[in-house]
Amino acid sequence: MSSAVTKVAQPAESEAARQATGPAPTEPGSTEPAPTGAETTGAGTTGPGTAGPGASGPGTPGHSGSSGPRGPAIDYSGYPLVAAKHPWRWVGTAAVALGVAAVAWSLATNPRWEWGVVAQWFTAQSVINGLLETLKLTAISGILGFVLGFVLALMRLSASPLLVSVSWTFSWIFRSTPLLVQMLLWYNLGYLYEKVSLGIPFTDVRFFEVQTTTLISQFAAAVLGLTLNQAAYSAEIIRGGILSVDQGQLEAAAALGIPAWRRSTRIVLPQAMRAILPTAFNEIIGLVKGTSIVYVLAYSELFYTVQVIYNRTQQVLPLLLVATLWYVVITSVLSVFQYYIERHYSKGAVRTLPLTPLQKARKFFATHAVAPNRARSPR
């Protein structure tokens, strides 16, 4: 009886409406489908058993197990894209651009810079010779300083109290005294020791003996001062880089039976280089500029050569600018080397290496070369 009443009370519905709404649950003992909430409440309304907008349960659009009607997908292609506005960024950019323009205008229009004199002496033979001496001092002192610093770092990390004490004392002394004082001390070492000899200690046996003033020349004093000062700082840089590697990796490598030397060279150092390289290159750049202090020994490096020239010509500012530009060139080249070496050792830290400036330029021109062709292509 209930089935018949329901059937009479319900309005007739088309086959298309039945397919759209899907099969409805039936009442107990009935063979006919029962009306849904949408059928009893009317089109466009939600009744009991139906999901409202934003619901995520069964019967809502987008639910995988839904048996109810699915609404049409929303098309967002007509919505405009509005970029975020950063007014203060533009204000800061404009202020910096004005400052850069003012500096460039001053450099270009102030005749007291004497750019003609700078161009005349920039590639002079005496200046080039001084530049080569600066590069030689930097290369020798940098290599010897980092080799000695590596040894001192290993001594500091050893289990021997004597080695640890010697390494710590070395770094403490040479980091506590100015480089100028160290250099003058080495140059005047002959006042303390007339001869330097090599033999068996506490005996009269001598294998080698030479006058200190002959052995410690201007170049030797400069190399000694720069090398030992650089070694004290390099030891701490390398020690910090080694300590930055997780100790668990060493323990895992030791558990696998990897020899100690191979653990150090193949596991520890490649990872430590990522922490060592930025500071190490800063030290090398500082060493390039630190060679200028050798002028106190009257050694003909770049800065001393420039001093000799402007003392003779009285063109102080242009000659100082010559030295400044050469230091900028050297440090810029070192910065390029630093970028590529750091990029090489970052392979274990990033999934994809950053693009080099050349790769960025190729990508830019490739992208902008294809765009006009796309614009001209018919749609």
Tab-separated table of C-alpha atoms in Angstrom:
chain	number	residue	atom	x	y	z
A	1	MET	CA	0.000	0.000	0.000
A	2	SER	CA	2.739	2.441	0.892
A	3	SER	CA	4.420	1.708	-2.379
A	4	ALA	CA	1.278	2.527	-4.318
A	5	VAL	CA	0.710	5.778	-2.445
A	6	THR	CA	4.232	6.907	-3.058
A	7	LYS	CA	3.933	6.096	-6.697
A	8	VAL	CA	0.710	8.104	-7.089
A	9	ALA	CA	1.947	11.114	-5.100
A	10	GLN	CA	5.165	11.435	-7.053
A	11	PRO	CA	5.041	13.372	-10.307
A	12	ALA	CA	6.117	11.563	-13.412
A	13	GLU	CA	9.739	12.121	-14.326
A	14	SER	CA	11.471	11.628	-17.606
A	15	GLU	CA	14.104	9.040	-18.355
A	16	ALA	CA	16.729	11.736	-18.704
A	17	ALA	CA	15.996	13.029	-15.201
A	18	ARG	CA	16.284	9.525	-13.788
A	19	GLN	CA	19.685	9.080	-15.459
A	20	ALA	CA	20.880	12.453	-14.146
A	21	THR	CA	19.879	11.865	-10.555
A	22	GLY	CA	20.821	8.217	-10.439
A	23	PRO	CA	19.027	5.396	-8.640
A	24	ALA	CA	17.380	6.401	-5.343
A	25	PRO	CA	17.084	4.195	-2.265
A	26	THR	CA	13.822	2.207	-1.919
A	27	GLU	CA	11.562	1.821	1.074
A	28	PRO	CA	11.295	-1.483	2.892
A	29	GLY	CA	9.188	-3.928	0.940
A	30	SER	CA	8.956	-1.652	-2.075
A	31	THR	CA	9.989	-2.539	-5.600
A	32	GLU	CA	9.964	1.021	-6.891
A	33	PRO	CA	12.673	3.700	-6.273
A	34	ALA	CA	11.925	6.247	-3.572
A	35	PRO	CA	12.019	9.974	-4.295
A	36	THR	CA	15.223	11.849	-3.553
A	37	GLY	CA	15.578	15.013	-1.533
A	38	ALA	CA	15.957	17.031	-4.704
A	39	GLU	CA	12.699	15.645	-6.112
A	40	THR	CA	10.668	16.435	-2.971
A	41	THR	CA	12.030	19.949	-2.370
A	42	GLY	CA	12.164	21.180	-5.946
A	43	ALA	CA	14.908	22.197	-8.330
A	44	GLY	CA	17.703	24.407	-7.075
A	45	THR	CA	17.096	23.727	-3.348
A	46	THR	CA	18.768	21.404	-0.898
A	47	GLY	CA	16.767	19.159	1.313
A	48	PRO	CA	17.517	16.376	3.780
A	49	GLY	CA	20.013	13.949	2.399
A	50	THR	CA	21.517	16.354	-0.102
A	51	ALA	CA	24.875	18.112	0.183
A	52	GLY	CA	25.086	21.835	0.243
A	53	PRO	CA	27.731	23.945	-1.497
A	54	GLY	CA	31.249	23.237	-0.294
A	55	ALA	CA	30.382	19.828	1.225
A	56	SER	CA	32.881	17.068	0.637
A	57	GLY	CA	30.957	13.945	1.531
A	58	PRO	CA	29.417	11.311	-0.759
A	59	GLY	CA	27.013	12.717	-3.286
A	60	THR	CA	29.000	15.934	-3.829
A	61	PRO	CA	30.805	16.790	-7.061
A	62	GLY	CA	34.413	15.651	-7.096
A	63	HIS	CA	33.897	12.716	-4.694
A	64	SER	CA	35.126	9.479	-6.220
A	65	GLY	CA	32.408	7.345	-4.641
A	66	SER	CA	29.584	9.802	-5.393
A	67	SER	CA	26.292	8.540	-6.754
A	68	GLY	CA	24.680	11.976	-6.891
A	69	PRO	CA	24.779	14.587	-9.639
A	70	ARG	CA	28.118	16.106	-10.586
A	71	GLY	CA	28.242	19.846	-11.122
A	72	PRO	CA	30.140	21.429	-14.032
A	73	ALA	CA	33.854	22.280	-13.525
A	74	ILE	CA	34.561	25.932	-12.822
A	75	ASP	CA	36.513	27.671	-15.568
A	76	TYR	CA	39.079	30.117	-14.159
A	77	SER	CA	40.575	31.070	-17.528
A	78	GLY	CA	38.597	34.285	-17.651
A	79	TYR	CA	39.906	35.603	-14.358
A	80	PRO	CA	42.551	38.314	-14.814
A	81	LEU	CA	45.976	37.871	-13.203
A	82	VAL	CA	46.879	40.876	-11.085
A	83	ALA	CA	50.494	41.226	-10.023
A	84	ALA	CA	51.279	42.126	-6.430
A	85	LYS	CA	52.169	45.762	-5.970
A	86	HIS	CA	55.372	46.753	-4.188
A	87	PRO	CA	55.480	50.563	-4.110
A	88	TRP	CA	58.306	50.837	-1.583
A	89	ARG	CA	60.457	48.534	-3.671
A	90	TRP	CA	60.144	50.946	-6.568
A	91	VAL	CA	60.903	53.883	-4.287
A	92	GLY	CA	64.072	52.175	-3.024
A	93	THR	CA	65.082	51.228	-6.568
A	94	ALA	CA	64.642	54.790	-7.769
A	95	ALA	CA	66.690	56.180	-4.858
A	96	VAL	CA	69.546	53.748	-5.474
A	97	ALA	CA	69.441	54.435	-9.221
A	98	LEU	CA	69.746	58.155	-8.569
A	99	GLY	CA	72.721	57.564	-6.275
A	100	VAL	CA	74.473	55.370	-8.838
A	101	ALA	CA	73.819	57.916	-11.560
A	102	ALA	CA	75.238	60.717	-9.391
A	103	VAL	CA	78.429	58.737	-8.693
A	104	ALA	CA	78.852	57.831	-12.376
A	105	TRP	CA	78.306	61.460	-13.404
A	106	SER	CA	80.926	62.620	-10.912
A	107	LEU	CA	83.461	60.077	-12.128
A	108	ALA	CA	82.861	61.047	-15.743
A	109	THR	CA	82.799	64.837	-15.396
A	110	ASN	CA	85.316	65.626	-12.628
A	111	PRO	CA	88.612	66.413	-14.420
A	112	ARG	CA	90.670	65.880	-11.253
A	113	TRP	CA	90.363	62.129	-11.613
A	114	GLU	CA	92.758	62.484	-14.586
A	115	TRP	CA	91.576	59.404	-16.442
A	116	GLY	CA	94.127	60.077	-19.163
A	117	VAL	CA	96.964	59.656	-16.643
A	118	VAL	CA	95.287	56.479	-15.339
A	119	ALA	CA	95.153	55.036	-18.854
A	120	GLN	CA	98.785	56.008	-19.434
A	121	TRP	CA	100.134	54.185	-16.361
A	122	PHE	CA	97.658	51.310	-16.181
A	123	THR	CA	99.660	49.143	-18.583
A	124	ALA	CA	103.094	50.677	-17.987
A	125	GLN	CA	105.917	48.137	-17.794
A	126	SER	CA	106.916	49.073	-14.249
A	127	VAL	CA	103.314	48.695	-13.035
A	128	ILE	CA	102.979	45.321	-14.766
A	129	ASN	CA	106.213	44.148	-13.128
A	130	GLY	CA	104.891	45.180	-9.736
A	131	LEU	CA	101.623	43.388	-10.481
A	132	LEU	CA	103.503	40.176	-11.291
A	133	GLU	CA	105.388	40.404	-8.003
A	134	THR	CA	102.091	40.828	-6.162
A	135	LEU	CA	100.670	37.743	-7.873
A	136	LYS	CA	103.830	35.786	-7.073
A	137	LEU	CA	103.669	36.700	-3.397
A	138	THR	CA	99.972	35.816	-3.286
A	139	ALA	CA	100.429	32.428	-4.958
A	140	ILE	CA	103.435	31.329	-2.886
A	141	SER	CA	102.112	32.579	0.443
A	142	GLY	CA	98.606	31.282	-0.219
A	143	ILE	CA	99.701	27.761	-1.159
A	144	LEU	CA	102.241	27.420	1.643
A	145	GLY	CA	99.857	29.027	4.145
A	146	PHE	CA	96.996	26.642	3.415
A	147	VAL	CA	99.269	23.579	3.367
A	148	LEU	CA	100.704	24.536	6.745
A	149	GLY	CA	97.229	25.429	7.965
A	150	PHE	CA	95.943	21.985	6.974
A	151	VAL	CA	98.731	20.353	8.985
A	152	LEU	CA	97.997	22.591	11.971
A	153	ALA	CA	94.275	21.769	11.736
A	154	LEU	CA	95.019	18.032	11.820
A	155	MET	CA	97.325	18.585	14.780
A	156	ARG	CA	94.552	20.491	16.574
A	157	LEU	CA	92.127	17.608	15.984
A	158	SER	CA	94.546	14.876	17.063
A	159	ALA	CA	94.439	13.031	20.363
A	160	SER	CA	97.993	14.082	21.285
A	161	PRO	CA	98.038	16.849	23.925
A	162	LEU	CA	101.436	18.039	22.674
A	163	LEU	CA	100.262	18.431	19.064
A	164	VAL	CA	97.108	20.178	20.185
A	165	SER	CA	99.088	22.574	22.391
A	166	VAL	CA	101.615	23.425	19.679
A	167	SER	CA	98.884	24.068	17.092
A	168	TRP	CA	96.844	26.205	19.479
A	169	THR	CA	99.909	28.233	20.547
A	170	PHE	CA	100.923	28.856	16.928
A	171	SER	CA	97.475	30.172	16.010
A	172	TRP	CA	97.274	32.218	19.184
A	173	ILE	CA	100.609	33.981	18.614
A	174	PHE	CA	100.246	34.750	14.900
A	175	ARG	CA	96.630	35.840	15.172
A	176	SER	CA	97.442	38.093	18.105
A	177	THR	CA	100.184	40.137	16.427
A	178	PRO	CA	99.796	42.531	13.472
A	179	LEU	CA	101.105	41.388	10.119
A	180	LEU	CA	103.295	44.482	9.843
A	181	VAL	CA	105.059	43.640	13.118
A	182	GLN	CA	105.623	40.042	12.022
A	183	MET	CA	107.105	41.117	8.716
A	184	LEU	CA	109.512	43.609	10.311
A	185	LEU	CA	110.512	40.990	12.870
A	186	TRP	CA	111.440	38.469	10.189
A	187	TYR	CA	113.319	41.089	8.200
A	188	ASN	CA	115.408	41.988	11.271
A	189	LEU	CA	115.982	38.406	12.364
A	190	GLY	CA	119.715	38.864	11.728
A	191	TYR	CA	119.888	41.110	14.793
A	192	LEU	CA	118.887	38.149	16.977
A	193	TYR	CA	120.703	35.357	15.141
A	194	GLU	CA	123.751	36.126	13.048
A	195	LYS	CA	123.796	32.701	11.429
A	196	VAL	CA	121.196	30.079	10.585
A	197	SER	CA	122.528	26.513	10.718
A	198	LEU	CA	121.202	22.975	10.359
A	199	GLY	CA	122.772	20.107	12.293
A	200	ILE	CA	122.413	17.788	15.260
A	201	PRO	CA	120.989	19.651	18.265
A	202	PHE	CA	123.173	20.153	21.352
A	203	THR	CA	126.323	19.177	19.407
A	204	ASP	CA	128.855	20.971	17.235
A	205	VAL	CA	127.876	18.981	14.139
A	206	ARG	CA	126.635	21.343	11.391
A	207	PHE	CA	125.376	20.310	7.960
A	208	PHE	CA	124.421	23.746	6.732
A	209	GLU	CA	125.222	27.269	7.880
A	210	VAL	CA	124.548	30.680	6.318
A	211	GLN	CA	124.443	34.312	7.340
A	212	THR	CA	120.947	35.367	8.376
A	213	THR	CA	121.097	38.650	6.472
A	214	THR	CA	121.904	36.684	3.322
A	215	LEU	CA	119.135	34.143	3.859
A	216	ILE	CA	116.384	36.532	4.945
A	217	SER	CA	116.066	38.873	1.994
A	218	GLN	CA	113.163	41.232	1.354
A	219	PHE	CA	111.331	38.575	-0.619
A	220	ALA	CA	111.997	35.870	1.995
A	221	ALA	CA	110.824	38.109	4.838
A	222	ALA	CA	107.659	38.951	2.910
A	223	VAL	CA	106.910	35.294	2.162
A	224	LEU	CA	107.620	34.241	5.764
A	225	GLY	CA	105.395	36.926	7.226
A	226	LEU	CA	102.507	36.351	4.827
A	227	THR	CA	102.728	32.541	4.964
A	228	LEU	CA	102.835	32.151	8.735
A	229	ASN	CA	100.103	34.720	9.258
A	230	GLN	CA	97.937	33.012	6.633
A	231	ALA	CA	98.594	29.554	8.142
A	232	ALA	CA	97.258	30.637	11.531
A	233	TYR	CA	93.932	31.709	10.028
A	234	SER	CA	93.752	28.828	7.540
A	235	ALA	CA	94.147	26.291	10.349
A	236	GLU	CA	91.016	27.556	12.060
A	237	ILE	CA	89.077	27.705	8.780
A	238	ILE	CA	89.956	24.115	7.882
A	239	ARG	CA	89.328	22.856	11.403
A	240	GLY	CA	85.876	24.463	11.422
A	241	GLY	CA	85.062	22.918	8.034
A	242	ILE	CA	86.075	19.437	9.205
A	243	LEU	CA	84.027	19.772	12.392
A	244	SER	CA	80.973	20.790	10.352
A	245	VAL	CA	80.712	17.254	8.903
A	246	ASP	CA	78.313	15.039	10.846
A	247	GLN	CA	80.178	12.604	13.088
A	248	GLY	CA	77.659	9.897	12.250
A	249	GLN	CA	79.036	9.658	8.714
A	250	LEU	CA	82.488	8.821	10.049
A	251	GLU	CA	81.001	6.212	12.350
A	252	ALA	CA	79.042	4.669	9.494
A	253	ALA	CA	82.116	4.612	7.244
A	254	ALA	CA	84.180	3.013	10.018
A	255	ALA	CA	81.444	0.388	10.534
A	256	LEU	CA	81.682	-0.457	6.816
A	257	GLY	CA	85.414	-1.043	7.196
A	258	ILE	CA	86.557	1.931	5.081
A	259	PRO	CA	90.182	2.854	5.909
A	260	ALA	CA	90.777	6.067	7.871
A	261	TRP	CA	92.657	7.819	5.058
A	262	ARG	CA	89.892	7.038	2.576
A	263	ARG	CA	87.263	8.225	5.049
A	264	SER	CA	89.077	11.527	5.350
A	265	THR	CA	89.717	12.110	1.646
A	266	ARG	CA	86.517	10.700	0.157
A	267	ILE	CA	83.884	11.434	2.793
A	268	VAL	CA	84.967	14.195	5.156
A	269	LEU	CA	86.926	16.622	2.969
A	270	PRO	CA	84.461	16.823	0.017
A	271	GLN	CA	81.707	17.821	2.444
A	272	ALA	CA	83.967	20.062	4.502
A	273	MET	CA	84.967	21.955	1.360
A	274	ARG	CA	81.484	23.483	1.160
A	275	ALA	CA	82.101	25.157	4.516
A	276	ILE	CA	85.787	25.898	3.889
A	277	LEU	CA	85.681	27.453	0.416
A	278	PRO	CA	83.779	30.730	1.027
A	279	THR	CA	85.980	31.739	3.956
A	280	ALA	CA	89.124	30.429	2.279
A	281	PHE	CA	88.541	32.570	-0.795
A	282	ASN	CA	87.912	35.559	1.433
A	283	GLU	CA	91.305	34.914	2.996
A	284	ILE	CA	92.974	34.696	-0.415
A	285	ILE	CA	91.350	37.940	-1.515
A	286	GLY	CA	92.517	39.506	1.734
A	287	LEU	CA	95.998	38.135	1.060
A	288	VAL	CA	96.066	39.845	-2.345
A	289	LYS	CA	95.399	43.186	-0.688
A	290	GLY	CA	97.626	42.283	2.262
A	291	THR	CA	100.647	42.101	-0.018
A	292	SER	CA	100.517	45.897	-0.196
A	293	ILE	CA	101.955	45.988	3.325
A	294	VAL	CA	105.216	44.651	1.933
A	295	TYR	CA	106.008	48.208	0.845
A	296	VAL	CA	107.607	48.713	4.310
A	297	LEU	CA	110.358	46.320	3.195
A	298	ALA	CA	110.909	48.339	-0.013
A	299	TYR	CA	109.971	45.282	-2.053
A	300	SER	CA	108.812	46.249	-5.533
A	301	GLU	CA	105.287	44.866	-5.541
A	302	LEU	CA	102.346	46.757	-7.045
A	303	PHE	CA	101.672	49.274	-4.299
A	304	TYR	CA	105.355	50.080	-3.699
A	305	THR	CA	105.871	50.557	-7.449
A	306	VAL	CA	102.940	52.972	-7.618
A	307	GLN	CA	104.338	54.880	-4.640
A	308	VAL	CA	107.702	55.275	-6.346
A	309	ILE	CA	106.009	56.602	-9.482
A	310	TYR	CA	103.763	59.176	-7.803
A	311	ASN	CA	106.609	60.377	-5.587
A	312	ARG	CA	108.410	61.230	-8.788
A	313	THR	CA	105.499	62.603	-10.849
A	314	GLN	CA	103.350	64.034	-7.996
A	315	GLN	CA	100.294	62.461	-9.625
A	316	VAL	CA	99.142	60.803	-6.420
A	317	LEU	CA	95.444	60.194	-7.013
A	318	PRO	CA	95.653	58.807	-10.577
A	319	LEU	CA	98.434	56.384	-9.574
A	320	LEU	CA	96.500	55.225	-6.524
A	321	LEU	CA	93.560	54.663	-8.839
A	322	VAL	CA	95.781	52.511	-11.075
A	323	ALA	CA	96.655	50.262	-8.128
A	324	THR	CA	93.002	50.179	-7.040
A	325	LEU	CA	91.801	49.081	-10.461
A	326	TRP	CA	94.361	46.288	-10.640
A	327	TYR	CA	93.331	45.015	-7.202
A	328	VAL	CA	89.702	45.073	-8.386
A	329	VAL	CA	90.638	43.041	-11.463
A	330	ILE	CA	92.484	40.415	-9.397
A	331	THR	CA	89.709	40.041	-6.846
A	332	SER	CA	87.083	39.848	-9.610
A	333	VAL	CA	88.931	36.968	-11.284
A	334	LEU	CA	89.244	35.197	-7.938
A	335	SER	CA	85.519	35.681	-7.361
A	336	VAL	CA	84.767	33.964	-10.675
A	337	PHE	CA	86.965	31.015	-9.673
A	338	GLN	CA	85.226	30.933	-6.299
A	339	TYR	CA	81.789	30.736	-7.951
A	340	TYR	CA	82.641	27.760	-10.144
A	341	ILE	CA	84.555	25.869	-7.467
A	342	GLU	CA	81.741	26.314	-4.939
A	343	ARG	CA	79.274	25.219	-7.615
A	344	HIS	CA	81.322	22.042	-8.162
A	345	TYR	CA	81.354	21.112	-4.477
A	346	SER	CA	77.644	21.873	-4.034
A	347	LYS	CA	76.668	18.762	-5.996
A	348	GLY	CA	76.006	16.804	-2.835
A	349	ALA	CA	73.874	19.544	-1.270
A	350	VAL	CA	71.458	20.542	-4.065
A	351	ARG	CA	69.476	18.398	-6.472
A	352	THR	CA	70.032	20.645	-9.485
A	353	LEU	CA	73.037	22.913	-9.857
A	354	PRO	CA	72.298	26.625	-10.380
A	355	LEU	CA	72.725	27.953	-13.888
A	356	THR	CA	76.007	29.629	-14.681
A	357	PRO	CA	75.910	33.188	-16.077
A	358	LEU	CA	76.638	31.809	-19.564
A	359	GLN	CA	73.803	29.285	-19.276
A	360	LYS	CA	71.447	32.015	-18.049
A	361	ALA	CA	72.374	34.170	-21.050
A	362	ARG	CA	71.784	31.285	-23.469
A	363	LYS	CA	68.407	30.549	-21.892
A	364	PHE	CA	67.407	34.224	-22.061
A	365	PHE	CA	68.272	34.598	-25.753
A	366	ALA	CA	66.718	31.243	-26.628
A	367	THR	CA	63.470	32.209	-24.894
A	368	HIS	CA	63.292	35.677	-26.461
A	369	ALA	CA	64.253	34.361	-29.910
A	370	VAL	CA	61.335	31.910	-29.924
A	371	ALA	CA	58.755	34.436	-28.706
A	372	PRO	CA	58.624	36.559	-31.924
A	373	ASN	CA	58.259	33.413	-34.027
A	374	ARG	CA	55.298	32.344	-31.895
A	375	ALA	CA	53.770	35.794	-32.239
A	376	ARG	CA	54.003	35.625	-36.061
A	377	SER	CA	52.676	32.066	-36.305
A	378	PRO	CA	49.004	31.808	-37.415
A	379	ARG	CA	46.473	30.615	-34.852
